[in-house]
Structure formats: structure tokens, C-alpha cells
Short mmCIF file of C-alpha atoms in Angstrom, two decimals:
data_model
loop_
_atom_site.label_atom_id
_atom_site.label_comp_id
_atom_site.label_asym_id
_atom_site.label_seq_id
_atom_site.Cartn_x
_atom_site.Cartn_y
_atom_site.Cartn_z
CA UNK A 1 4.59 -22.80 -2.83
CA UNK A 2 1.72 -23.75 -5.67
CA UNK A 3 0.81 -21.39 -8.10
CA UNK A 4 -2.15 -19.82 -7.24
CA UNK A 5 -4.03 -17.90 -9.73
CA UNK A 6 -6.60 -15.01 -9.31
CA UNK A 7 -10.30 -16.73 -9.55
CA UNK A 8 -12.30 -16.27 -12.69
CA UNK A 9 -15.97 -17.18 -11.69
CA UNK A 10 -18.99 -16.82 -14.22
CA UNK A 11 -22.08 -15.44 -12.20
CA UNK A 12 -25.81 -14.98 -13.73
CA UNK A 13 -26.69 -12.11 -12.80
CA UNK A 14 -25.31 -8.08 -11.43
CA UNK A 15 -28.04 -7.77 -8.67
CA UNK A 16 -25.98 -9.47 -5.90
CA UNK A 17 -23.91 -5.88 -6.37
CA UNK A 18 -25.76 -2.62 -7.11
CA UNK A 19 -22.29 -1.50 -7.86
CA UNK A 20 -21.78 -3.81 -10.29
CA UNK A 21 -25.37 -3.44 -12.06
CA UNK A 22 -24.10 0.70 -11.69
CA UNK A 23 -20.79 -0.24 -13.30
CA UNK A 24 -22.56 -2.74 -16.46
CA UNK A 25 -24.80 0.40 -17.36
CA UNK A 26 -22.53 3.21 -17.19
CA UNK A 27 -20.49 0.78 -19.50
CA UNK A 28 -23.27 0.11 -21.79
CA UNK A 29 -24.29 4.09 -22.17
CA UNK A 30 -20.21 5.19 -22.85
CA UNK A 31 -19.29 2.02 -25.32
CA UNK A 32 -22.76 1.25 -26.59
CA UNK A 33 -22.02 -2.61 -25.94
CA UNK A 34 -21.95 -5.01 -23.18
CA UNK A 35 -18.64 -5.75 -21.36
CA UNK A 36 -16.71 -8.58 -21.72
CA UNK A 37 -15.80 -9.13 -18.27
CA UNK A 38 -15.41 -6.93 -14.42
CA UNK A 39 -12.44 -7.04 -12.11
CA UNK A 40 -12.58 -6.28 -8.32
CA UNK A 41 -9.30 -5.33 -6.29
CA UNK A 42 -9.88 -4.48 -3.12
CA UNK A 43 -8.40 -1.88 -0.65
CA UNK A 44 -6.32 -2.90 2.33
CA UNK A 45 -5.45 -2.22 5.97
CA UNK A 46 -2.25 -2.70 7.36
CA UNK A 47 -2.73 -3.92 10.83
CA UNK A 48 1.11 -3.55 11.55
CA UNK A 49 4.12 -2.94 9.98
CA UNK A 50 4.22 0.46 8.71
CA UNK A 51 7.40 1.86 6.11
CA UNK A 52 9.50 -1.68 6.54
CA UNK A 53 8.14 -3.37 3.44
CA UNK A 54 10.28 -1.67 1.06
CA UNK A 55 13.10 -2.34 3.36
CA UNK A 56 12.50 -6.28 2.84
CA UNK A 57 10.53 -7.17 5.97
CA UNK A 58 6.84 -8.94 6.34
CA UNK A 59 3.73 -6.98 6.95
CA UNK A 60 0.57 -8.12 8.07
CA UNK A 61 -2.48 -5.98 6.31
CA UNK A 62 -5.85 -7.60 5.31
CA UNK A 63 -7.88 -6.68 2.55
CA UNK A 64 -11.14 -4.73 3.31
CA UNK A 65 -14.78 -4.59 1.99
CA UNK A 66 -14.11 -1.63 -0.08
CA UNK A 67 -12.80 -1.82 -4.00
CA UNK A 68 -12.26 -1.23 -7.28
CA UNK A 69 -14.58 -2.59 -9.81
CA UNK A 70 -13.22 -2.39 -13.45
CA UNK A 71 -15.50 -3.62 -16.30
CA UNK A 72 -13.70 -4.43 -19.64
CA UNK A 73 -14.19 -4.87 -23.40
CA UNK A 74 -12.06 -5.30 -26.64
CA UNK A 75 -12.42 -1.98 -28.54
CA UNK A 76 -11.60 -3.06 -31.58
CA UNK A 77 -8.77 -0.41 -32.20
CA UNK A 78 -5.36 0.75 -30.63
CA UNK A 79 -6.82 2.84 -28.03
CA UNK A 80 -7.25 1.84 -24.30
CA UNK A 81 -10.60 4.12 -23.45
CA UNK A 82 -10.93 5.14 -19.78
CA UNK A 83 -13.86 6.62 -18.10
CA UNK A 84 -14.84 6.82 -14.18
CA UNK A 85 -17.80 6.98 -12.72
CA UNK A 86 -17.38 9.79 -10.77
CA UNK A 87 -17.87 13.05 -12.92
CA UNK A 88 -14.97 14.46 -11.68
CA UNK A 89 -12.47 12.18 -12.92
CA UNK A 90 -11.63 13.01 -16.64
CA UNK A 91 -12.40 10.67 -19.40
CA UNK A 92 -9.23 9.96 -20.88
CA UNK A 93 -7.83 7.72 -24.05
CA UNK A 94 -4.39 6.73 -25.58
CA UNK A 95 -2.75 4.74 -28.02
CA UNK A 96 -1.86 0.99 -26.40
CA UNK A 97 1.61 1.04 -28.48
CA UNK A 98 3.11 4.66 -27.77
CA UNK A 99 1.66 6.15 -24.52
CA UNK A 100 3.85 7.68 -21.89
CA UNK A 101 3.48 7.98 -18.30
CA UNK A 102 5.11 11.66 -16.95
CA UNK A 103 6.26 12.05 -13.67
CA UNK A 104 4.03 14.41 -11.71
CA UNK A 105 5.27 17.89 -11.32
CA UNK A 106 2.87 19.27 -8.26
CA UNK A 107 -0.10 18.14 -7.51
CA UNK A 108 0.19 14.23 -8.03
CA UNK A 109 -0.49 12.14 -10.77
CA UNK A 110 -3.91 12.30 -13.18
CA UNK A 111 -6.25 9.58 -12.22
CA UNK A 112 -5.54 7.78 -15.44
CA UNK A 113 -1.96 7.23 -14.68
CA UNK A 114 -2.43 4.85 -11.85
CA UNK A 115 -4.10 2.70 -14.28
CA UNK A 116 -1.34 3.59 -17.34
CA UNK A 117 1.04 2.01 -15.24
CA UNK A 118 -0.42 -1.29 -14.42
CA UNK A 119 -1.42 -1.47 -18.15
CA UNK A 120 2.79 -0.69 -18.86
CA UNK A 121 3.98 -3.12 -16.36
CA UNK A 122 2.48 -6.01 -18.21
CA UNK A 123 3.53 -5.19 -21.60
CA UNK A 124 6.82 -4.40 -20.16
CA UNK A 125 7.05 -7.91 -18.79
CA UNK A 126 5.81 -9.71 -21.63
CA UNK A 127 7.80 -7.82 -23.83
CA UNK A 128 7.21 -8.44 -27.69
CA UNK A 129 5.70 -11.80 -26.60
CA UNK A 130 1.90 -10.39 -27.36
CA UNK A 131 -0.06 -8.37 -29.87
CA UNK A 132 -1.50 -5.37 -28.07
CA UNK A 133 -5.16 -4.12 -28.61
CA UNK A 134 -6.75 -1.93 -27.17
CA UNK A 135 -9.82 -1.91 -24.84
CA UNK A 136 -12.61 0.01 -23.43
CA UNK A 137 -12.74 0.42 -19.29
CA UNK A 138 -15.67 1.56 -17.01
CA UNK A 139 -13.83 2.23 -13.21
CA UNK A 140 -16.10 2.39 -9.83
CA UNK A 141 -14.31 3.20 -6.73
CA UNK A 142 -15.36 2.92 -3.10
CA UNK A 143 -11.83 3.21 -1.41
CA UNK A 144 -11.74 6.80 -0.32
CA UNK A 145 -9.09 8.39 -2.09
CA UNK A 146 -5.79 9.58 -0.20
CA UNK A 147 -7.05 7.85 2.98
CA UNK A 148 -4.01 5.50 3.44
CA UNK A 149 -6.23 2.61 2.47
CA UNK A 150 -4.58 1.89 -0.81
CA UNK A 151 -6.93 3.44 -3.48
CA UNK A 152 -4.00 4.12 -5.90
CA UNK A 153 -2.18 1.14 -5.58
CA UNK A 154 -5.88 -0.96 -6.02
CA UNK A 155 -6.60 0.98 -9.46
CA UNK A 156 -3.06 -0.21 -10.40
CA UNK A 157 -3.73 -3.64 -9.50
CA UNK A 158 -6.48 -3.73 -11.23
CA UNK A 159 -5.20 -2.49 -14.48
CA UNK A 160 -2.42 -4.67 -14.51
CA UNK A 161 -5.33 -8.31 -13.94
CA UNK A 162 -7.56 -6.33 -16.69
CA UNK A 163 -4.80 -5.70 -18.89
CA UNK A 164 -3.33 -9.61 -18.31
CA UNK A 165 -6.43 -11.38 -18.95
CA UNK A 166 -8.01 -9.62 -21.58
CA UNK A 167 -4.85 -10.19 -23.50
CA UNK A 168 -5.05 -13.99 -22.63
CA UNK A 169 -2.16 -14.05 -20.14
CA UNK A 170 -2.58 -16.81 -17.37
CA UNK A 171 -0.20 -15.30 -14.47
CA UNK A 172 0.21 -16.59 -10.77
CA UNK A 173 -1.38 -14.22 -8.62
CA UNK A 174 2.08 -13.93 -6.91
CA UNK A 175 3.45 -12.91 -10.19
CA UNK A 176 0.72 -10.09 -10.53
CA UNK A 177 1.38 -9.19 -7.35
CA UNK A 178 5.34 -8.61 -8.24
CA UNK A 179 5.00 -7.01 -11.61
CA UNK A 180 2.13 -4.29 -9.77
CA UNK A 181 5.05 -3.64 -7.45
CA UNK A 182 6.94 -2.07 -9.79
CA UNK A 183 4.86 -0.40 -11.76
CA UNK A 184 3.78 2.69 -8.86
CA UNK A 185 7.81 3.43 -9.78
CA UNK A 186 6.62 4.34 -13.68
CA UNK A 187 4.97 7.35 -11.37
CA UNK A 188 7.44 7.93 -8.75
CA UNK A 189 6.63 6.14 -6.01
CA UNK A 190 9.27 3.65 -4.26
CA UNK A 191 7.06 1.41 -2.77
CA UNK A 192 7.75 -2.05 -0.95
CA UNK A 193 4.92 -4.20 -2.66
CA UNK A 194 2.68 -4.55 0.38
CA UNK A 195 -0.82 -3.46 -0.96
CA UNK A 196 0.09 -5.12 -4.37
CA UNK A 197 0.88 -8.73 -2.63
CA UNK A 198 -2.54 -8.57 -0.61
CA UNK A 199 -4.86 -7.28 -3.33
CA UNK A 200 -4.11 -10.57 -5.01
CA UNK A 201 -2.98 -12.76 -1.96
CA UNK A 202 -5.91 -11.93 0.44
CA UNK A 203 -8.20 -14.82 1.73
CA UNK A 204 -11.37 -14.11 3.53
CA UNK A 205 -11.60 -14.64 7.08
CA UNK A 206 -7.55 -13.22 7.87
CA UNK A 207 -4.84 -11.15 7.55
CA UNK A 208 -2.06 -11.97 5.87
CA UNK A 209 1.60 -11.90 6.82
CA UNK A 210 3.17 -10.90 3.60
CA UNK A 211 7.00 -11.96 3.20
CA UNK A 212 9.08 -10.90 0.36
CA UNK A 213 11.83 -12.14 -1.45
CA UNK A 214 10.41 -14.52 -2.41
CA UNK A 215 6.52 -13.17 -2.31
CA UNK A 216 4.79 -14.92 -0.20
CA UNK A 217 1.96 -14.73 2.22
CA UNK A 218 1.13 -16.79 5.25
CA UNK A 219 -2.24 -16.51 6.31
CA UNK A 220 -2.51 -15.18 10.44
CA UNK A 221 -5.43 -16.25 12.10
CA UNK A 222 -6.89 -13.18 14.17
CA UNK A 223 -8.35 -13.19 17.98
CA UNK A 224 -11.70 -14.54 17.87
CA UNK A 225 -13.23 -11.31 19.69
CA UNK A 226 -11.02 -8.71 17.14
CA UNK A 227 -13.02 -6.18 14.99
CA UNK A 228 -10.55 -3.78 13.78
CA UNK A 229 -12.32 -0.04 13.26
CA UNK A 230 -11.02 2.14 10.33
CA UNK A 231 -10.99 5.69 11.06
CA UNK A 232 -10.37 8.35 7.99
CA UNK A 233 -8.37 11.60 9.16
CA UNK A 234 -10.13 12.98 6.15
CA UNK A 235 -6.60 14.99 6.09
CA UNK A 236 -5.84 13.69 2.45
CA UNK A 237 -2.01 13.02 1.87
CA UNK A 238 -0.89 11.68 -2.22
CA UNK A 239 2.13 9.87 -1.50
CA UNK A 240 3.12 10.95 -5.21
CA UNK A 241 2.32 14.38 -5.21
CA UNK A 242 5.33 14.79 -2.47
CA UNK A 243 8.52 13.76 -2.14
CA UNK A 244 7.83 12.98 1.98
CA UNK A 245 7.48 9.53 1.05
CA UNK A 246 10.08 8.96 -1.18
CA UNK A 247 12.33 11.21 1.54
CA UNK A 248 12.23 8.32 3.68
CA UNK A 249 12.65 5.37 1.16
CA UNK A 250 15.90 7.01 0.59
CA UNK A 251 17.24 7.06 4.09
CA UNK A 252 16.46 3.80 4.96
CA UNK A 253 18.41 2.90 1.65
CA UNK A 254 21.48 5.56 2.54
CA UNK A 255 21.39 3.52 6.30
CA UNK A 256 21.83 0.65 5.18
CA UNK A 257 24.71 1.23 2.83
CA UNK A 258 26.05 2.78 5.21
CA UNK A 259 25.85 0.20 8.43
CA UNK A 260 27.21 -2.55 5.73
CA UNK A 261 30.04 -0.02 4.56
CA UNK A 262 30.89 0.36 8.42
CA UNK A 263 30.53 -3.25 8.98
CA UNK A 264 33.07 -4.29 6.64
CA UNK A 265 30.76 -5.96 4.32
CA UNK A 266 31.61 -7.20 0.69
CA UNK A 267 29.84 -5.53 -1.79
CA UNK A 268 28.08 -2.94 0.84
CA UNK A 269 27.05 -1.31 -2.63
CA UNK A 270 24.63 -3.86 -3.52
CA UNK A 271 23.05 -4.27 -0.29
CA UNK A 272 20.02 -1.56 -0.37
CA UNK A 273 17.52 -3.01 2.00
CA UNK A 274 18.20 -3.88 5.93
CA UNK A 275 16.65 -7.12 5.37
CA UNK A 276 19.43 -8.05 3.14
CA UNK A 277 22.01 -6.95 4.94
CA UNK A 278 21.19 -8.62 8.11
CA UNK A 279 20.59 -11.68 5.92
CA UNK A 280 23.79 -11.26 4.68
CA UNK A 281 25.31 -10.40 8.82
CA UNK A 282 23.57 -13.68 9.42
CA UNK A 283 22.15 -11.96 12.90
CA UNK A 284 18.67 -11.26 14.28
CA UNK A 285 16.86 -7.84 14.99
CA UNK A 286 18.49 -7.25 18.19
CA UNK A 287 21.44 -7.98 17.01
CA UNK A 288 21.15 -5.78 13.83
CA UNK A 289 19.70 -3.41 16.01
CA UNK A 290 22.64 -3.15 18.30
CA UNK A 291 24.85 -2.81 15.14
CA UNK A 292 22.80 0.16 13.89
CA UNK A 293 22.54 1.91 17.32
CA UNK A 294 26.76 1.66 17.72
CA UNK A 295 27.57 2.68 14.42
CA UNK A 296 24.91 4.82 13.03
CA UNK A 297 24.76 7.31 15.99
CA UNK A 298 24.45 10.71 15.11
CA UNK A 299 20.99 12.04 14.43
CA UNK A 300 21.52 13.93 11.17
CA UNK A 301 23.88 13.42 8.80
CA UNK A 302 24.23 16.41 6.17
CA UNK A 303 24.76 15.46 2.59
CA UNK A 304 28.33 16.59 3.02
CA UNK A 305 29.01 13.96 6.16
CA UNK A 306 26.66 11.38 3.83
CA UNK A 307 29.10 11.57 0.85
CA UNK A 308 32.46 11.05 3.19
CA UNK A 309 30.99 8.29 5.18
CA UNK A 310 29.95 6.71 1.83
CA UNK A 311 33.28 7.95 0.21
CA UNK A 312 31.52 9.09 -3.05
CA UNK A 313 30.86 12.00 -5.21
CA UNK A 314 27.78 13.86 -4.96
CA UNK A 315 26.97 12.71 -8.72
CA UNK A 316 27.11 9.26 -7.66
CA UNK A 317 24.88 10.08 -4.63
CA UNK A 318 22.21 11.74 -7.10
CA UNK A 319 22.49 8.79 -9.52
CA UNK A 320 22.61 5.51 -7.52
CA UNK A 321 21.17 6.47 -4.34
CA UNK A 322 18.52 9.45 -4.22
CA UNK A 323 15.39 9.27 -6.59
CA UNK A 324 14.13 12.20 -9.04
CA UNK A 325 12.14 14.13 -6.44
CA UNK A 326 14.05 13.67 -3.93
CA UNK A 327 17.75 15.06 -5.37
CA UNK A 328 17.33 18.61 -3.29
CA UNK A 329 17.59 16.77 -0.09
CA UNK A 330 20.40 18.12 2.14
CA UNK A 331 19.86 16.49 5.69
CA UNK A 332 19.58 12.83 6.44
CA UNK A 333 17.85 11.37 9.59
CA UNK A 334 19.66 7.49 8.68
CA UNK A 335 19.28 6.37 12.74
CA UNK A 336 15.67 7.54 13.84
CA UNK A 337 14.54 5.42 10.60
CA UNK A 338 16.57 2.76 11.10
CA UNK A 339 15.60 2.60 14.62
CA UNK A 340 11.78 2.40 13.30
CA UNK A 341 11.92 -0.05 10.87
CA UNK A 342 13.84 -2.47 12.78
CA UNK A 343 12.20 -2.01 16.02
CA UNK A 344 8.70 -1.98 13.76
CA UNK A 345 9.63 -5.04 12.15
CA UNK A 346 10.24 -7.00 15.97
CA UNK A 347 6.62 -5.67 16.45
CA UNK A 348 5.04 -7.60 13.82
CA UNK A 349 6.60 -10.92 14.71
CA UNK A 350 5.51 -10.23 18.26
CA UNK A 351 1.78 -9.64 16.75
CA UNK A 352 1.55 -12.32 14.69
CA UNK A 353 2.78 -14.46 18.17
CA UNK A 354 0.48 -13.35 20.13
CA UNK A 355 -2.45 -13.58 18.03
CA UNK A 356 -2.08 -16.90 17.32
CA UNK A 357 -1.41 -17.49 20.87
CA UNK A 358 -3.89 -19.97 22.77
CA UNK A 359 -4.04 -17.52 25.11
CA UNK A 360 -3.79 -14.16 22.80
CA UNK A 361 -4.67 -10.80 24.84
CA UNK A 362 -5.93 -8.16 22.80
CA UNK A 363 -4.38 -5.38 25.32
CA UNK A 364 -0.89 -6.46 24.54
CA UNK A 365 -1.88 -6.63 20.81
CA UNK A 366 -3.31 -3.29 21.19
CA UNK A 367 0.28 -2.25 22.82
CA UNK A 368 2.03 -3.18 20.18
CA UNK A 369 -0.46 -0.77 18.10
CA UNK A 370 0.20 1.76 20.03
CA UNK A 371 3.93 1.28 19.79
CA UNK A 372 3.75 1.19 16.43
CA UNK A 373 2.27 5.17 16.42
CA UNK A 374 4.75 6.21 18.69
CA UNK A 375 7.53 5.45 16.60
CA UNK A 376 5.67 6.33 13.34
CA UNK A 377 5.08 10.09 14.90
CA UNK A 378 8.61 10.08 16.33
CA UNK A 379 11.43 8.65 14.68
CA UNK A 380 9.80 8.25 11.46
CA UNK A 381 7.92 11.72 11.33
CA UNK A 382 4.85 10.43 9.13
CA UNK A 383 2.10 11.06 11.33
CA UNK A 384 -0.08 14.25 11.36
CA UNK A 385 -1.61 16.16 14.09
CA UNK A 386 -5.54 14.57 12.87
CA UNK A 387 -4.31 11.02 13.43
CA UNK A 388 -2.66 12.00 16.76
CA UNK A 389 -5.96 13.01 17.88
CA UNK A 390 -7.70 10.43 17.04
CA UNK A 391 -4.93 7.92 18.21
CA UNK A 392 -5.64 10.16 21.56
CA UNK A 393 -8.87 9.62 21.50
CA UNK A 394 -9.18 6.15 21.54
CA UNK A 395 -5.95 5.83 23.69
CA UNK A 396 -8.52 7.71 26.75
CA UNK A 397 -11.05 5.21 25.74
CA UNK A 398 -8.10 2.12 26.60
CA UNK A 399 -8.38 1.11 22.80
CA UNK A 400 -5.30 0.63 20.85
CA UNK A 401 -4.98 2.20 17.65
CA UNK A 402 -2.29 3.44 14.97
CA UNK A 403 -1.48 5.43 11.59
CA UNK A 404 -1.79 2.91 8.56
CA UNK A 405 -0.80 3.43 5.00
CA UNK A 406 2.05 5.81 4.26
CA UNK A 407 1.04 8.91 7.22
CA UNK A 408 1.24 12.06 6.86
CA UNK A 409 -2.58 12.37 6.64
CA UNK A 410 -5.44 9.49 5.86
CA UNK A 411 -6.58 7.08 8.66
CA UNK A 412 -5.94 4.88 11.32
CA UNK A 413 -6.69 1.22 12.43
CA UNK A 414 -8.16 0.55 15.85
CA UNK A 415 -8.52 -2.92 17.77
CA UNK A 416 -12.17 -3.20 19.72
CA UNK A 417 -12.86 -6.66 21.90
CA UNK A 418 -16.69 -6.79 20.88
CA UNK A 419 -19.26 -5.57 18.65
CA UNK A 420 -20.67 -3.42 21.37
CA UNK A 421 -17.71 -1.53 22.55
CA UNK A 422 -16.70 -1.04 18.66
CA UNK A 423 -20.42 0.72 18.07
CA UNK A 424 -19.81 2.88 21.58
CA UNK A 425 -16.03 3.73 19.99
CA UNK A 426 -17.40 4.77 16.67
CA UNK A 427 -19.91 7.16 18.45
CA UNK A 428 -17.15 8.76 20.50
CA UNK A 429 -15.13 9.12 17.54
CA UNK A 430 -18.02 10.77 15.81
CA UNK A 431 -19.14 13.37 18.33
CA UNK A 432 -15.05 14.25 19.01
CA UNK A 433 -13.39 14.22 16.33
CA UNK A 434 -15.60 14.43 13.32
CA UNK A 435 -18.63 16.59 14.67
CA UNK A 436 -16.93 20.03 14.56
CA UNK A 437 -14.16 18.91 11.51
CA UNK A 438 -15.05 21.12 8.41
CA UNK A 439 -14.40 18.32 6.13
CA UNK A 440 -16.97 16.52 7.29
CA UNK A 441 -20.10 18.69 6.86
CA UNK A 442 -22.06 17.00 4.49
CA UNK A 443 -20.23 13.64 4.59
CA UNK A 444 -22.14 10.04 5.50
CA UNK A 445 -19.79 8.98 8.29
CA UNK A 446 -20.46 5.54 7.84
CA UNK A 447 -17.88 6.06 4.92
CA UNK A 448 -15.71 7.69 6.91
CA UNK A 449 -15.39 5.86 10.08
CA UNK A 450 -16.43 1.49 10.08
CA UNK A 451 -15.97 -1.33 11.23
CA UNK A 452 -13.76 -3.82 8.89
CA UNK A 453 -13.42 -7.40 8.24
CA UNK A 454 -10.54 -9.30 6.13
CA UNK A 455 -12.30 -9.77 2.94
CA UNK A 456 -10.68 -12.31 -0.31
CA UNK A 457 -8.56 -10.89 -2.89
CA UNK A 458 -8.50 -9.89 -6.60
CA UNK A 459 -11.47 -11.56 -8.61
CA UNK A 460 -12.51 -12.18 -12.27
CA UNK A 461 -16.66 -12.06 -12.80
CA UNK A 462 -17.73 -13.39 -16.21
CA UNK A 463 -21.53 -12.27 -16.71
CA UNK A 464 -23.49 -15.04 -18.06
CA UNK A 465 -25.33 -13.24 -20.75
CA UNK A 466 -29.27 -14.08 -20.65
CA UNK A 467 -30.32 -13.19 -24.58
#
């Protein structure tokens, strides 16, 4: 595969983007000077294919209308300056050679930190190889925050481009994509690489299916009569202010050792992701799925059982396989996840089939959506009693719809087979779920509930100065 590099496009003037004429002011007023140059990363929906990325198999999300905008200027000291838009957000500032990034305690991480860590991950890949300086940065958001549509992991992306290019490094958007990845772990977070690889792999006009290992993504042409309908919970959920998230990572990781251990396989230690051990097996799903149901087969394990099927000390179970916020955990669910993510991971191959089908249906694409939430709610426990309703909701209506993003809260993804039945769908939706929900007094729903459509990737704007 060709590098392919994130576009850098010089454009004459703001007004095609009020948010970006919003964004060039605000930067103006805080820095007294113009900046240099604005970054857009855009949020995401995952269509299907929920909780199997970090377990090594493809997703298939598209990017969506809504962003982050970042504009950026040299500040002619050490200091990387951060201010947001919104008043509440706190401006923030930091030395570019010795800041640290703390893991969150309660509550989640401070805004800043989500950009800290993309700003981190490229001077920890680069190394000694560049000079830093630091830089001032304006940040606009539209991607509702702790909705499941990938606000945190967008900011992060879009410190790490910002913090590439203004220090004049040229990297492959797959290699942006890769180095964002890892830097949500600087925070806690033990993420697959998902949102990263389609904020800077999208294309306009599809979704993606993402592969990993290597990165790659394959663009998946969509029904011609699709509009997908986002639908926020408003039931907020940080995936870094809990260890629910990382709770699961680390049973998918403990099931695999443990089905290669089983297995007989050489050097079961080293295989942490089911994707490499059935590579290794040299089997498909059903077969790895027929190994997992025979030998994983009891429904918890306690950390007791876990350390004699595993044949290790607890130490070595806190160090090598359990993460910091996750070390209290005492019961393991290893099949019910296992169960999900391979059974989840057949789904998306039978999605991407069918809508590229001559003959694609949307009902059995919306069956597989509703699939999807089953298992999510069931044998991976990340759903939430909001998104059940309004995955109820639009099941009585005959429309397929699921959790996306991590669960536990934020929204879900609904498949409509015109423009007219999506408009009737968002009214229902309106009048029964979000009429009588307290956190929606007050709130323009046309944030809240939409209509989406797969937008392009990461972006570079150069403003073509007029004086």
C-alpha cells in the first residue's frame, strides 16, 4: 500500500466555515497574532464492530460531519499554550521538554491531557531526532463529548498532526494513525486504534473497513438508499474515568492466553490478541469459535481459578496481564467476551458482504445491527438501560439500530432506507425518548439526534493571508 499523507490545502478565505472564522478570532484575541495554520479531525461512527479492534480484528466506522478544529502558531518559547473555546474548559500551559501526563484518579482526565498525549506520542517517536518549540493552540469542538462518537480520541489526533507538522515532520497518515494509537495509553486507556486509523484514513462518500496489523483500510461502498441516524443517549460515559473499559480489554487478553495455553500453543505468553492466536491456529472464526466454546466453558473464572489455569503468581498476573486500574479485579467473565468478539467479528465480514452485494438488503444489514446490541448488552455488558430504549424504540419502528463507541452510556447508530422514513424516525425518537429526558431541557436536538454521512479524514488548511 502507497503512502498516503494527510492533505495540506491553502484556502483564501475562513467564510466557507463560521467555525473556522470563530476559531481565527478567538486565536487572534488570546495570542495577539494570526495563526500559522488549522487542523480538522473529525469524529467517527462505528457502523459495526464494537470492542474487537483491540483484539486484532477489522471494524468498519466512517467519519462524520462533526470535528475538531485546532488552529496553530509558533510561540516563540518552550511552552505549548492551550485554550478552548468553550469557557468551561481551562486554559492551560506547559513546558514542551518536561511535562507529564498523570493518570486520572476519579473523575477522568483534564481536557488538556487528551491533547498532552498526542503532543508526547510524537516526540516519543521521533525521539532526539527534533528540536522542540513550543506553540500556541486555539481548540473548537463540535463532537459532543462522552457520546461514544470519539471526541477524546479526535482531540488526540489532532494534537499529534498539529504537533507533526508544525515541527516539519512529513508522516504517512497510516503512521499518524499508529503512533495516536498509543498515545490514549499515556492516559489509561487500552484502546484498539479504531477511531485513530479513520480520523486519518476516512474518504468521503464510505465507510471504511479498518484492518490492523498492518493498518490498513479498505474503503466499503454503502447501499445506495442507507442514511445511518446518530442518536445521543445523552447518558455521558468517560471511558478513562472508569476502569469498565479497561475491565474488558483485560479479559479478552486473559482469554486468549488462556485458549492458546489450553491449546498447546508455543509461546501462549506472547499471544495477547485472538486475532493472533487464530492466525497462529491457522483456523477461521468458527473454527476458533468452537475452540473457545470447548475449552473456555465456565462463565466466571475467579482470580484464584485464573492464576492455576495460567499457572502463575498473582504478581505476575498484576504485572504482565492486568493494567493499573484494573489490579482490584477478582472475577473474570473470559467466555461471554470471547463469545462477543468472535461472533462480532463474523458480523462485520457478513456486513461488509452484503453491502457490497448486487443485491444488498438493508433488513438483513439492519439484523446484523441488531445482533450486534444483543451481544453488546449481553455477553459483553456495555450497554445501558438509555440505549436499550432507544434500540427498543426503533426496533417497534422495524429499524435496525445498535450501541457504538465503547457503551456504557453515549449513542447509538441506526440504518433508515430513505430520507423520509429517517425524518419520521427522528421525530419518534424525539417525542419518546428525548421529550420527557431531563437532560434534554434546553438542548437543540438537532445536536443530539441527526442524520450522518461518511465525511473525508484529517486535513491541513493553510490561510492565504490577504495584507
Amino acid at each position: 500500500m502507497d503512502d498516503i499523507f494527510v492533505p495540506v490545502t491553502e484556502i483564501g478565505s475562513l467564510d466557507f466555515n463560521q467555525r473556522l472564522v470563530d476559531l481565527n478570532e478567538h486565536f487572534k484575541v488570546e495570542y495577539g497574532a494570526d495563526p500559522e495554520f488549522f487542523v480538522k479531525v473529525p469524529g467517527r461512527v462505528n457502523l459495526i464492530g464494537e470492542h474487537i479492534d483491540y483484539c486484532g480484528y477489522p471494524v468498519l466506522p466512517m467519519a462524520i460531519e462533526q470535528s475538531i478544529f485546532l488552529a496553530v502558531g509558533r510561540s516563540g518559547d518552550d511552552l505549548v499554550h492551550l485554550r478552548n473555546l468553550e469557557s468551561k474548559y481551562e486554559n492551560f500551559k506547559c513546558n514542551v521538554n518536561t511535562f507529564k501526563i498523570d493518570l486520572p484518579t476519579c473523575g477522568g482526565p483534564a481536557w488538556y491531557s487528551y491533547f498532552l498525549c498526542g503532543v508526547k506520542g510524537i516526540f516519543d517517536f521521533v525521539g532526539g531526532d527534533v528540536r522542540r518549540h513550543g506553540f500556541f493552540v486555539s481548540v473548537s469542538g463540535n463532537i459532543p463529548p462522552a457520546s461514544g462518537l470519539s471526541s477524546s480520541s479526535a482531540l488526540v489526533s489532532a494534537a499529534t498532526l498539529a504537533t507533526a507538522f508544525i515541527h516539519g515532520l512529513k508522516l504517512p497518515s497510516q503512521k499518524l494513525a499508529s503512533i495516536a494509537a498509543v498515545c490514549e495509553r499515556y492516559i489509561g486507556t487500552q484502546g484498539g486504534g479504531m477511531d485513530q486509523a479513520i480520523a486519518f484514513l476516512a474518504q468521503p462518500g464510505c465507510a471504511q473497513l479498518i484492518h490492523f496489523d498492518p493498518l490498513k483500510a479498505e474503503p466499503i461502498r454503502l447501499p445506495m438508499h442507507s442514511i445511518f441516524v446518530v442518536a445521543n443517549s445523552l447518558a455521558e460515559m468517560n471511558k478513562a474515568a472508569t476502569s469498565d473499559f479497561n475491565e474488558r480489554v483485560v479479559e479478552c487478553r486473559i482469554s486468549c492466553h488462556l485458549l492458546a495455553k489450553k491449546l498447546g500453543v508455543e509461546g501462549w505468553r506472547q499471544l495477547s490478541r485472538l486475532r493472533e492466536l487464530q492466525n497462529n491456529l491457522g483456523c477461521d472464526l468458527n473454527e476458533l469459535e468452537s475452540l473457545a466454546s470447548q475449552n473456555i466453558n465456565k462463565d466466571v473464572y475467579t482470580r484464584h481459578e485464573v492464576l492455576t489455569e495460567l499457572e502463575i503468581t498473582d504478581q505476575e498476573l498484576s504485572k504482565n496481564f492486568l493494567t493499573p486500574n484494573t489490579q482490584a479485579m477478582q472475577l473474570f467473565k473470559l467466555r461471554q467476551r470471547t463469545m462477543h468478539v468472535i461472533q462480532e467479528s463474523k458480523r462485520v465480514w457478513k456486513f461488509r458482504t452484503e453491502a457490497e452485494s448486487d443485491n444488498s438488503s438493508l433488513e438483513r444489514l439492519s439484523e446484523l445491527m441488531r445482533q450486534s446490541h444483543t451481544s453488546l448488552r449481553n455477553l459483553y455488558e456495555c450497554s445501558h438501560p438509555c440505549l436499550d430504549k432507544l434500540v427498543e424504540i426503533s426496533q417497534n419502528l422495524n429499524i435496525g439500530a445498535r450501541l457504538t463507541g465503547a457503551g456504557w452510556g453515549g449513542s447509538i447508530v441506526a440504518l433508515c432506507d430513505s430520507l423520509d422514513s429517517c425524518n419520521k424516525y427522528i421525530q419518534v425518537l424525539k417525542e419518546k425518548y428525548y421529550k420527557d429526558l431531563p437532560q434534554a431541557k434546553g438542548r437543540n436536538l438537532d445536536n443530539v439526534v441527526f442524520a450522518t454521512y461518511p465525511c473525508g479524514g484529517a486535513e491541513v488548511f493553510y490561510h492565504k493571508q490577504t495584507n
